[in-house]
Amino acid sequence: MLELRKGVDILTKVGGVQSLDVAQAIFADKLDAANQSKLANIKNEEALLTIANAIAMCQPDSVFINSGSEADVQWVRELSLARGEEQELAMPNHTVHFDLPEEQARIIDRTFYIVNPGEDISVLAKKCQREQALKYIQENMVGIMAGATMLVGFYSRGPMGAKAAVPALEITSSAYVMHSANILYRNAYEKFDAEIERAGVLFKNVHSQGLNRPEDLPNARVFMDRSWLTTFSTFCTYAGNTLLLKKGNHRFAVDLATYFKIGEELSEHMFITGMTGPGGRKTFFAGAAPSGCGKTTTAMVGTDFIGDDLAQLWIDDAGSLRAINPEKGIFGIVRDVNREGDPYLMKCLREEWTEVIWSNVLIKDGVPYWEGSGEDVPTEGINFQGEWYLGKKDAHGNPIPISHPNARVTVPANAIENYNSDIGESAAGAPVKVITYSGRDADTMPPVWAAKNASEGVAIGASIVSAATATEIGASGVRRQPWANSPFIPGALGDYMNAQFKFFNSDKFTDETRPLLAGLNYFLTHAARGSEGKGLLGEKRDVKVWLSWLERRAHGEVDAIETPIGFLPLYEDLKALFAEIDKDYPRSLYDMQFSLYIDNLVGRIDLQHEAYSKEIRIPEQLFEIYRSQRAGLIALKEKFGPVVTPEQLLSL
Ligand code: SPV
Ligand code: MN
């Protein structure tokens, strides 16, 4: 299982600082008077020793303490420009950052959990023995900040005071990383000591890009020390590899939920958003999707946007499911963001409205351009591969797109016009009634379905599959993506699954408050349904209909068709919801989207059953659900053949 504070604490070992006296001497040596006086506000011993050890290890020329004041935040912005980590763009407060051409996404091949002898980790992750990680860090991080300024930031992952919020230190030599942290995380400098006390844990992150040279990239590493809640990141700049407050600390939060808060908290790769239903009521959703599968778009379809990437969930004393966003901004994929599908985000990107850090897009005359914007684009400029012109090919002879498929924009949440800051910033969190799970699935699951009970909902999460996207370097093919959280589940999937069953079946929920769990799939194709049409069966604006149907279902206002995989919507209900978005919804489309393709469904269940059979500690409940769904589907096939229409299902 997992034990905290076990084995050598690598940062302390390499830094060698054990006492506050030694720490103070280091601060006196490396910090000027102004920064010493800022640091004097922090008294927590673990925080101070972490900073001192990071200084002793990385040996920067100077240290900047980011108090979160407007002056400090501005200082970080200016440093990033002065050092060339970002460049100014034509629009005020917009800048662009480029990662090296070979580091445009998470470097999953160089990302490791640091483990103690005998500890098992997820079969989907890589591990590195503590001794080896220590050696690597000793050899590569000592003196890595020579000639540079170390930046130290104090953040909270979530609204301060919230049950599931955790304070975190970000220590980096990259001004771009700290600039991004200032947009994406709440500054907790003023209350840092109290927050560590309240939460009982502190996440610690140390990063340096070194000299940021392509030749160092093979030596890039992302290490997560599960036992000491410390991350180390070297020789890289992409925020998913360096700003480890995000996915590095998310992994620690998953561990805490899985091993220390079973049945009480979950830490998920989910958006959070509200939908306004009949009579103006607000219904909040939290939904999981793998990277690059429309999570940001879904979040912004709601009337009350809260977050697009991560959710910390817990059950409050009244039995209500609550969710906070550990972040306060988005680091969103910009490909295919356009006026029609993403009006709020487009306002941030194309109007003088907010601060934006663009990354890995095309720049021409100070204006960014990207794939799928629906705008006219120039035929030359500078992009993630350097000088670019229309028709330019990469080393393999493939045309280079104007922007990388994982090109991103970093934008504060409060600039998104439908952001609900009252709930988004509240320590009580958003009251969540619907949980969704989705992936990029061309041929099997319908656009929306609702689980029959909490355990079957857990099975939906366990069974996500998705085609690979551009967010991980080297990923390809259709893969299992349990809960869309698997890249961030450090321990055995069986342990994580056990925590899911316990949480959603918790007797703290009442019949009224237990959330509805559901599946979503936007990626069914015409081809998979034998239709002549091209591409996807749905479009971005349909998302609102699927969410609205779940909204009504969560309030018991729409009936549904019971099937072995869960409840499906009735045609009339969808038709009425489509009418609300001024769209006709032909019966033929409904039949294509909601008929059960039994062979595909059974194939999917068999795939999952087999894969999970090979893993340790998978709760038996999962296999029971698969067996019963499979038997139900086979019975339907015997009666109706391999494709079962909603009409046939209703005739039963
Ligand atoms: C994702 O890939 O899921 C992201 C971006 O949200 S990253 O920071 O790379 O994880
Ligand atoms: Mn993500």
XYZ file of C-alpha atoms and ligand atoms in Angstrom:
663
model
C 0.000 0.000 0.000
C 1.332 3.461 0.697
C 3.159 4.823 3.701
C 3.975 8.499 4.044
C 7.405 9.718 5.198
C 8.966 6.377 4.401
C 12.507 6.016 3.049
C 15.046 8.758 2.528
C 13.641 12.233 1.948
C 15.624 12.973 -1.201
C 15.392 16.755 -1.061
C 16.691 16.854 2.524
C 19.353 14.299 1.752
C 20.694 16.203 -1.256
C 20.245 19.678 0.266
C 21.582 18.587 3.651
C 19.662 21.193 5.664
C 18.185 19.733 8.847
C 17.661 22.737 11.089
C 16.069 26.157 10.940
C 19.349 27.793 11.996
C 21.111 26.450 8.957
C 18.101 27.404 6.842
C 18.226 30.995 8.093
C 21.922 31.249 7.271
C 21.177 30.133 3.708
C 18.379 32.678 3.395
C 20.704 35.425 4.697
C 23.241 34.467 2.057
C 20.937 34.149 -0.989
C 18.034 36.514 -0.366
C 18.248 40.302 -0.420
C 16.634 42.298 2.371
C 13.291 42.689 0.619
C 12.956 38.981 -0.057
C 14.151 38.059 3.428
C 11.460 40.226 4.883
C 8.814 38.561 2.705
C 10.001 35.121 3.731
C 9.890 36.168 7.386
C 6.105 35.891 7.136
C 6.419 32.113 6.743
C 7.059 30.225 9.954
C 6.146 26.657 9.079
C 9.205 24.498 9.573
C 8.547 22.037 6.742
C 8.020 24.903 4.291
C 11.189 26.718 5.363
C 13.334 23.585 5.325
C 12.006 22.713 1.876
C 12.966 26.139 0.531
C 16.396 25.994 2.190
C 17.100 22.518 0.861
C 16.009 23.502 -2.626
C 18.420 26.464 -2.482
C 21.233 24.266 -1.153
C 20.605 21.728 -3.904
C 20.001 23.972 -6.923
C 22.466 26.745 -5.958
C 20.747 29.697 -7.638
C 22.453 33.096 -7.698
C 19.473 34.698 -6.000
C 16.019 33.863 -4.683
C 12.752 35.675 -5.281
C 9.882 35.207 -2.853
C 6.533 35.628 -4.605
C 4.122 37.031 -2.048
C 1.306 37.225 -4.566
C 1.229 41.048 -4.334
C 0.476 42.817 -7.603
C 4.083 44.076 -7.609
C 5.480 40.563 -7.231
C 3.177 39.115 -9.862
C 4.256 41.873 -12.238
C 7.918 41.222 -11.424
C 7.499 37.593 -12.491
C 5.825 38.626 -15.772
C 8.664 41.009 -16.547
C 11.338 38.471 -15.704
C 9.775 35.993 -18.102
C 9.863 38.589 -20.901
C 13.380 39.749 -20.023
C 14.670 36.177 -20.084
C 12.915 35.395 -23.356
C 10.750 32.655 -21.838
C 7.769 34.612 -23.142
C 7.345 37.302 -25.776
C 4.844 40.124 -25.843
C 2.068 39.991 -28.426
C 0.103 42.752 -30.119
C -2.824 42.418 -27.695
C -2.045 43.990 -24.286
C -1.410 41.395 -21.545
C -1.050 38.601 -24.082
C 2.269 36.746 -24.350
C 3.509 33.618 -26.083
C 5.767 30.864 -24.789
C 7.350 28.134 -26.898
C 8.425 24.764 -25.565
C 11.191 22.971 -27.416
C 9.872 21.233 -30.585
C 10.405 17.809 -29.000
C 8.638 18.675 -25.749
C 5.149 19.685 -26.748
C 3.299 17.480 -24.268
C 3.710 15.318 -21.197
C 6.877 13.201 -21.419
C 5.295 9.996 -20.194
C 8.397 7.948 -21.045
C 10.469 10.066 -18.629
C 7.865 10.392 -15.866
C 8.307 8.183 -12.790
C 6.904 7.548 -9.361
C 9.635 7.233 -6.764
C 8.932 4.074 -4.780
C 10.308 2.183 -1.822
C 11.318 -1.464 -2.231
C 8.263 -3.711 -2.538
C 5.708 -0.947 -3.226
C 3.361 -1.693 -6.088
C 2.148 0.983 -8.433
C -0.387 1.176 -11.234
C 0.363 -1.114 -14.154
C -0.157 1.939 -16.343
C 2.692 3.920 -14.762
C 6.474 3.802 -14.503
C 8.378 3.574 -11.272
C 11.886 4.378 -10.167
C 13.467 2.982 -7.015
C 14.264 5.614 -4.412
C 18.001 4.906 -4.554
C 18.114 5.441 -8.303
C 16.051 8.625 -8.165
C 18.343 9.942 -5.456
C 21.334 9.251 -7.653
C 19.746 10.954 -10.657
C 18.809 14.027 -8.646
C 22.225 14.178 -7.022
C 23.908 14.067 -10.399
C 21.567 16.349 -12.297
C 19.957 18.847 -9.947
C 22.912 19.913 -7.806
C 23.878 23.344 -9.084
C 21.215 23.262 -11.812
C 20.208 26.891 -11.077
C 23.716 28.354 -11.235
C 23.425 31.789 -12.810
C 19.654 31.816 -12.374
C 17.090 33.200 -9.952
C 15.036 30.722 -7.960
C 11.382 31.684 -7.668
C 9.358 30.513 -4.673
C 5.557 30.612 -4.689
C 2.979 29.708 -2.023
C -0.303 28.395 -3.358
C -3.485 26.631 -2.388
C -4.995 23.865 -4.477
C -8.560 25.009 -3.977
C -10.355 27.820 -2.147
C -8.582 28.231 1.173
C -10.367 26.584 4.056
C -12.178 24.046 1.845
C -12.109 20.523 3.251
C -10.258 19.136 0.230
C -7.900 22.076 -0.423
C -4.167 21.469 0.072
C -1.377 24.079 0.230
C 1.561 23.667 -2.121
C 4.995 25.184 -2.685
C 6.204 25.804 -6.231
C 9.969 26.294 -6.514
C 11.289 26.883 -10.016
C 13.908 28.662 -12.082
C 11.347 29.333 -14.804
C 9.520 32.651 -14.729
C 7.061 31.206 -17.264
C 6.197 28.395 -14.853
C 5.618 30.830 -12.009
C 3.692 33.219 -14.245
C 1.451 30.278 -15.174
C 1.089 29.309 -11.514
C -0.006 32.864 -10.718
C -2.829 32.554 -13.241
C -3.835 28.985 -12.411
C -3.576 28.771 -8.613
C -4.752 30.798 -5.673
C -1.924 32.546 -3.886
C -1.856 31.452 -0.246
C 1.162 33.412 1.002
C -0.757 35.317 3.685
C -2.326 32.202 5.187
C 0.246 29.592 4.290
C 1.183 28.480 7.809
C -2.453 28.218 8.858
C -3.382 26.286 5.729
C -0.614 23.731 6.285
C -1.829 23.343 9.845
C -5.450 22.916 8.742
C -4.802 20.528 5.862
C -2.171 18.531 7.705
C -0.157 18.127 4.495
C 2.012 20.219 2.209
C 2.801 19.433 -1.437
C 6.299 20.471 -2.555
C 7.524 20.986 -6.110
C 11.040 21.711 -7.357
C 11.673 22.371 -11.045
C 14.494 23.627 -13.189
C 14.721 23.790 -16.958
C 18.514 24.039 -16.660
C 19.865 25.679 -19.784
C 16.762 24.685 -21.784
C 18.761 23.085 -24.589
C 17.403 20.402 -26.939
C 20.385 18.184 -26.155
C 19.355 17.993 -22.490
C 15.849 16.713 -23.296
C 16.761 13.024 -23.184
C 17.774 13.681 -19.570
C 14.500 15.386 -18.740
C 12.690 13.741 -15.846
C 9.486 14.149 -13.910
C 9.714 12.398 -10.539
C 6.928 12.161 -8.005
C 7.946 11.061 -4.544
C 4.726 9.526 -3.213
C 6.057 9.082 0.306
C 7.294 12.635 0.795
C 4.763 14.435 -1.435
C 7.594 16.096 -3.329
C 8.048 16.406 -7.090
C 11.259 16.990 -9.021
C 11.327 18.105 -12.639
C 14.372 18.751 -14.784
C 15.385 19.923 -18.276
C 11.866 20.606 -19.531
C 9.454 23.534 -19.803
C 6.012 22.249 -20.958
C 3.657 23.143 -18.100
C 2.319 19.584 -17.837
C 5.879 18.489 -17.002
C 7.007 21.456 -14.944
C 4.100 23.152 -13.202
C 3.676 20.136 -10.981
C 1.154 21.886 -8.793
C -1.139 20.619 -11.533
C -0.750 16.958 -12.442
C 2.118 16.140 -10.051
C 0.131 17.240 -7.025
C -3.062 15.821 -8.477
C -1.354 12.427 -8.317
C -0.584 12.973 -4.637
C -4.191 14.007 -4.041
C -5.338 10.775 -5.724
C -3.070 8.824 -3.371
C -4.421 10.613 -0.307
C -8.012 9.896 -1.371
C -7.238 6.267 -2.222
C -5.274 5.312 0.869
C -6.105 7.772 3.628
C -9.617 9.120 2.955
C -11.419 6.057 1.615
C -15.116 6.729 1.193
C -14.623 10.356 2.172
C -12.847 12.138 -0.657
C -12.032 11.672 -4.317
C -9.544 13.458 -6.500
C -10.617 13.391 -10.132
C -9.646 14.479 -13.637
C -12.966 16.274 -14.027
C -14.482 19.552 -15.122
C -17.067 21.190 -12.862
C -19.933 23.184 -14.319
C -23.536 24.166 -13.590
C -26.577 23.910 -15.850
C -29.619 26.096 -15.381
C -32.735 23.947 -15.500
C -36.485 24.660 -15.447
C -37.499 27.454 -13.102
C -33.923 28.747 -12.967
C -32.637 25.987 -10.709
C -28.905 25.269 -10.915
C -27.646 21.721 -11.193
C -23.913 21.097 -10.928
C -22.007 18.472 -12.877
C -18.522 17.059 -12.511
C -17.259 15.096 -15.486
C -14.214 13.073 -16.419
C -12.693 12.889 -19.894
C -9.197 12.048 -21.074
C -7.010 14.947 -22.171
C -8.045 16.310 -25.541
C -11.615 14.921 -25.567
C -13.681 18.063 -25.126
C -13.525 18.517 -21.361
C -12.954 22.276 -21.557
C -15.722 22.690 -24.135
C -18.169 20.699 -22.010
C -17.324 22.759 -18.953
C -18.049 25.974 -20.794
C -21.369 24.748 -22.200
C -22.761 25.072 -18.695
C -24.267 28.300 -17.442
C -22.033 28.272 -14.354
C -18.467 27.368 -15.197
C -16.271 26.338 -12.260
C -13.327 24.385 -13.672
C -12.144 22.469 -16.722
C -9.556 19.955 -15.522
C -9.528 18.830 -11.904
C -12.026 18.297 -9.105
C -11.659 17.498 -5.432
C -14.855 15.856 -4.177
C -16.204 15.136 -0.726
C -19.525 14.487 0.998
C -20.569 17.191 3.458
C -22.355 16.682 6.768
C -25.754 17.103 5.139
C -24.931 14.272 2.735
C -24.416 16.548 -0.243
C -21.646 15.865 -2.758
C -19.351 18.887 -2.958
C -16.671 19.756 -5.510
C -13.925 22.330 -5.620
C -11.604 23.178 -8.457
C -8.006 23.082 -7.175
C -7.264 25.619 -9.906
C -8.526 29.088 -10.705
C -7.757 29.186 -14.381
C -7.572 27.033 -17.467
C -4.613 25.570 -19.322
C -6.762 24.580 -22.248
C -6.110 23.092 -25.653
C -6.695 25.789 -28.263
C -7.123 23.562 -31.311
C -10.680 23.721 -32.653
C -11.628 26.561 -30.325
C -13.884 28.765 -32.435
C -16.596 31.420 -32.194
C -19.471 29.049 -32.623
C -18.485 26.390 -30.103
C -16.529 28.441 -27.563
C -17.820 32.025 -27.424
C -16.600 32.747 -23.881
C -13.104 31.513 -24.516
C -12.948 33.331 -27.863
C -13.738 36.579 -26.119
C -10.655 36.032 -23.919
C -8.494 35.135 -26.883
C -9.549 37.729 -29.420
C -10.641 40.778 -27.459
C -8.825 43.152 -25.136
C -10.221 41.524 -22.071
C -7.806 39.485 -19.968
C -4.307 38.168 -19.489
C -3.437 35.177 -21.716
C -0.291 33.080 -22.072
C -0.357 31.341 -25.443
C 1.882 28.380 -26.077
C 3.046 26.607 -29.216
C 0.764 28.416 -31.683
C 1.661 30.325 -34.864
C 2.627 33.989 -34.441
C 2.490 36.458 -37.297
C 2.890 40.208 -36.645
C 2.274 39.643 -32.952
C -1.046 37.817 -33.514
C -1.543 34.136 -32.587
C -3.237 31.654 -34.934
C -4.200 28.041 -34.448
C -5.724 25.007 -36.158
C -9.498 24.849 -36.292
C -10.183 28.471 -35.361
C -12.506 29.003 -38.316
C -10.522 32.177 -39.090
C -8.336 33.091 -42.048
C -4.772 32.132 -41.248
C -1.481 33.490 -42.598
C 0.798 31.403 -44.786
C 3.949 32.076 -42.768
C 5.119 33.014 -39.315
C 6.876 31.554 -36.280
C 5.443 28.452 -34.641
C 6.392 25.565 -32.354
C 8.907 24.318 -34.930
C 10.460 27.763 -35.599
C 10.125 29.550 -38.932
C 6.990 28.229 -40.639
C 5.492 28.588 -44.133
C 2.579 26.875 -45.813
C 3.654 23.460 -47.079
C 6.638 23.150 -44.707
C 7.278 19.486 -43.862
C 8.814 17.792 -40.847
C 11.709 15.310 -40.941
C 9.273 12.506 -41.855
C 7.834 14.446 -44.764
C 4.553 15.251 -43.012
C 3.170 18.775 -43.333
C 3.677 20.828 -40.147
C 0.364 22.230 -38.892
C 0.223 25.901 -37.990
C -0.091 25.068 -34.290
C 0.770 21.926 -32.350
C -2.325 19.787 -31.586
C -1.510 20.231 -27.886
C -0.964 24.013 -28.170
C -2.549 25.662 -25.133
C -3.826 28.891 -23.674
C -3.529 29.846 -20.018
C -6.409 32.083 -18.959
C -7.791 33.095 -15.546
C -11.185 31.507 -14.819
C -12.723 34.793 -13.756
C -12.257 36.078 -17.312
C -14.616 33.384 -18.607
C -17.956 35.171 -18.656
C -19.994 32.293 -17.281
C -17.573 31.661 -14.391
C -19.551 31.513 -11.151
C -17.069 33.136 -8.806
C -19.341 32.953 -5.750
C -19.469 29.171 -5.892
C -16.076 28.763 -7.547
C -14.337 30.597 -4.729
C -16.434 29.183 -1.924
C -14.874 26.818 0.596
C -18.178 24.898 0.673
C -17.694 23.891 -2.971
C -20.303 23.367 -5.662
C -23.171 20.986 -4.813
C -22.809 18.257 -7.436
C -25.774 16.152 -8.598
C -24.432 14.560 -11.775
C -21.132 12.817 -12.523
C -20.221 12.037 -16.139
C -17.569 9.855 -17.730
C -16.542 10.084 -21.359
C -13.906 9.190 -23.905
C -13.199 9.324 -27.606
C -15.217 6.302 -28.708
C -16.047 6.028 -32.417
C -18.296 2.999 -32.479
C -19.748 1.646 -29.258
C -21.402 3.766 -26.584
C -24.378 6.101 -27.200
C -24.060 9.880 -26.737
C -25.571 9.724 -23.245
C -26.744 7.058 -20.802
C -27.430 6.976 -17.070
C -26.250 4.291 -14.676
C -28.895 2.237 -12.903
C -27.174 2.655 -9.550
C -23.980 3.943 -7.963
C -21.992 0.742 -8.511
C -22.881 0.578 -12.204
C -21.805 4.204 -12.390
C -18.427 3.235 -10.976
C -18.218 0.595 -13.694
C -18.833 3.279 -16.348
C -15.831 5.184 -15.028
C -13.756 2.023 -14.896
C -14.626 1.230 -18.517
C -13.701 4.438 -20.355
C -11.745 3.803 -23.519
C -10.377 6.492 -25.747
C -8.398 7.057 -28.899
C -4.997 8.607 -28.163
C -4.719 12.395 -28.292
C -1.821 14.808 -28.549
C -1.368 15.421 -24.845
C 1.087 12.618 -24.268
C 4.166 12.182 -26.433
C 4.277 8.793 -28.116
C 0.740 7.632 -27.302
C -1.299 5.993 -30.069
C -4.252 3.684 -30.712
C -7.420 3.081 -28.690
C -6.600 2.604 -25.048
C -8.316 1.924 -21.765
C -8.563 5.155 -19.803
C -10.097 4.250 -16.445
C -11.922 7.291 -15.020
C -9.860 9.355 -17.517
C -7.607 9.583 -14.494
C -5.299 6.646 -15.109
C -2.222 8.691 -16.053
C -2.516 10.184 -12.589
C -3.346 7.127 -10.469
C -0.094 6.187 -8.753
C -1.226 3.039 -6.938
C -2.954 -0.154 -8.014
C -6.150 0.464 -10.017
C -7.913 -2.008 -7.725
C -7.251 0.210 -4.716
C -8.526 3.264 -6.554
C -11.615 1.361 -7.703
C -12.309 0.207 -4.179
C -12.309 3.841 -3.038
C -14.753 4.706 -5.855
C -17.231 1.973 -4.856
C -17.016 3.043 -1.207
C -17.448 6.719 -1.996
C -20.449 6.512 -4.315
C -22.172 3.906 -2.145
C -21.497 5.901 1.026
C -24.388 5.873 3.474
C -23.761 9.568 4.042
C -25.752 10.102 0.829
C -29.544 10.034 1.029
C -31.775 8.952 -1.871
C -32.173 12.667 -2.514
C -28.483 13.528 -2.525
C -26.790 10.490 -4.068
C -25.482 11.737 -7.426
C -26.574 10.407 -10.783
C -23.660 8.740 -12.567
C -23.668 8.717 -16.350
C -21.720 8.179 -19.546
C -21.209 10.617 -22.426
C -19.730 10.041 -25.864
C -19.412 12.797 -28.476
C -17.373 10.789 -30.933
C -19.725 8.222 -32.545
C -19.215 8.270 -36.312
C -21.549 7.909 -39.264
C -19.310 5.131 -40.555
C -19.781 3.051 -37.393
C -23.575 3.207 -37.859
C -23.520 2.234 -41.521
C -24.558 5.700 -42.620
C -23.458 7.415 -45.821
C -22.702 10.611 -43.915
C -19.203 11.731 -43.075
C -17.497 12.305 -39.746
C -19.208 12.507 -36.373
C -22.902 11.891 -35.757
C -23.128 14.926 -33.514
C -21.732 18.420 -33.189
C -20.403 20.580 -30.374
C -23.695 22.325 -29.652
C -25.427 18.975 -29.013
C -23.476 18.737 -25.747
C -25.996 21.101 -24.210
C -28.798 18.648 -25.009
C -27.033 15.670 -23.479
C -26.275 17.633 -20.308
C -29.817 18.990 -20.160
C -31.267 15.491 -20.416
C -29.130 14.427 -17.465
C -30.189 17.556 -15.606
C -33.859 16.562 -16.022
C -33.098 12.943 -15.178
C -31.294 13.931 -11.963
C -34.478 15.686 -10.899
C -36.648 12.714 -11.830
C -38.411 14.642 -14.583
C -37.810 12.422 -17.598
C -38.549 8.768 -18.088
C -36.022 6.494 -19.738
C -35.557 3.174 -21.490
C -34.050 0.548 -19.247
C -31.293 -1.494 -20.911
C -28.514 -3.774 -19.669
C -26.003 -0.909 -19.866
C -28.221 1.660 -18.145
C -31.008 4.097 -18.954
C -31.340 5.687 -22.395
C -33.283 8.861 -23.222
C -36.658 8.773 -24.940
C -36.862 10.326 -28.389
C -39.532 12.864 -27.482
C -37.535 14.258 -24.579
C -34.455 14.756 -26.720
C -36.456 16.257 -29.555
C -37.856 18.845 -27.177
C -34.400 19.672 -25.825
C -33.001 19.964 -29.348
C -35.818 22.375 -30.152
C -34.506 24.569 -27.327
C -31.241 24.944 -29.221
C -33.172 25.501 -32.465
C -32.173 22.215 -33.963
C -34.267 19.616 -35.654
C -33.657 16.103 -34.357
C -34.758 13.430 -36.829
C -35.836 10.053 -35.543
C -33.334 8.408 -37.887
C -30.453 10.159 -36.143
C -31.816 9.129 -32.750
C -31.988 5.511 -33.901
C -28.383 5.601 -35.075
C -27.215 7.157 -31.847
C -29.194 5.075 -29.389
C -29.534 1.618 -30.922
C -27.482 -0.956 -29.048
C -24.762 -2.473 -31.213
C -24.530 -5.640 -29.201
C -21.323 -7.108 -30.625
C -19.427 -3.892 -29.997
C -20.818 -3.607 -26.483
C -20.028 -7.206 -25.614
C -16.567 -6.856 -27.158
C -15.957 -3.840 -24.963
C -17.064 -5.658 -21.823
C -14.869 -8.648 -22.667
C -11.892 -6.384 -23.235
C -12.340 -4.750 -19.860
C -13.100 -7.987 -18.054
C -9.963 -9.567 -19.382
C -7.734 -6.583 -18.673
C -9.000 -6.167 -15.123
C -8.685 -9.914 -14.464
C -4.926 -9.469 -14.723
C -4.763 -6.800 -12.073
C -4.513 -7.034 -8.324
C -7.242 -6.302 -5.783
C -10.013 -5.517 -8.290
C -13.289 -5.545 -6.345
C -15.483 -8.517 -7.300
C -18.403 -6.114 -7.732
C -16.955 -4.958 -11.037
C -16.914 -8.464 -12.516
C -20.456 -9.093 -11.309
C -21.625 -5.979 -13.137
C -19.815 -7.000 -16.328
C -21.289 -10.524 -16.154
C -24.819 -9.322 -15.669
C -24.606 -6.632 -18.376
C -23.122 -9.152 -20.767
C -25.860 -11.705 -20.131
C -28.529 -9.044 -20.659
C -26.979 -7.975 -23.958
C -26.708 -11.558 -25.223
C -30.367 -12.154 -24.379
C -31.297 -9.074 -26.395
C -29.261 -10.282 -29.324
C -31.007 -13.642 -29.268
C -34.350 -11.913 -29.398
C -33.688 -9.043 -31.823
C -30.392 -9.667 -33.581
C -27.127 -7.748 -33.307
C -28.605 -4.247 -33.550
C -31.389 -3.460 -31.092
C -33.364 -0.280 -31.660
C -34.874 1.894 -28.929
C -38.316 0.883 -30.234
C -37.516 -2.794 -29.727
C -36.202 -2.038 -26.245
C -39.443 -0.242 -25.426
C -41.504 -3.197 -26.643
C -40.128 -5.437 -23.901
C -3.971 17.144 -19.571
O -3.216 16.720 -20.454
O -4.815 16.436 -19.026
C -3.876 18.531 -19.165
C -2.656 19.253 -19.492
O -4.740 19.021 -18.526
S -1.335 18.669 -18.632
O -0.898 19.713 -17.728
O -0.310 18.354 -19.611
O -1.691 17.493 -17.878
Mn -6.034 17.360 -17.782
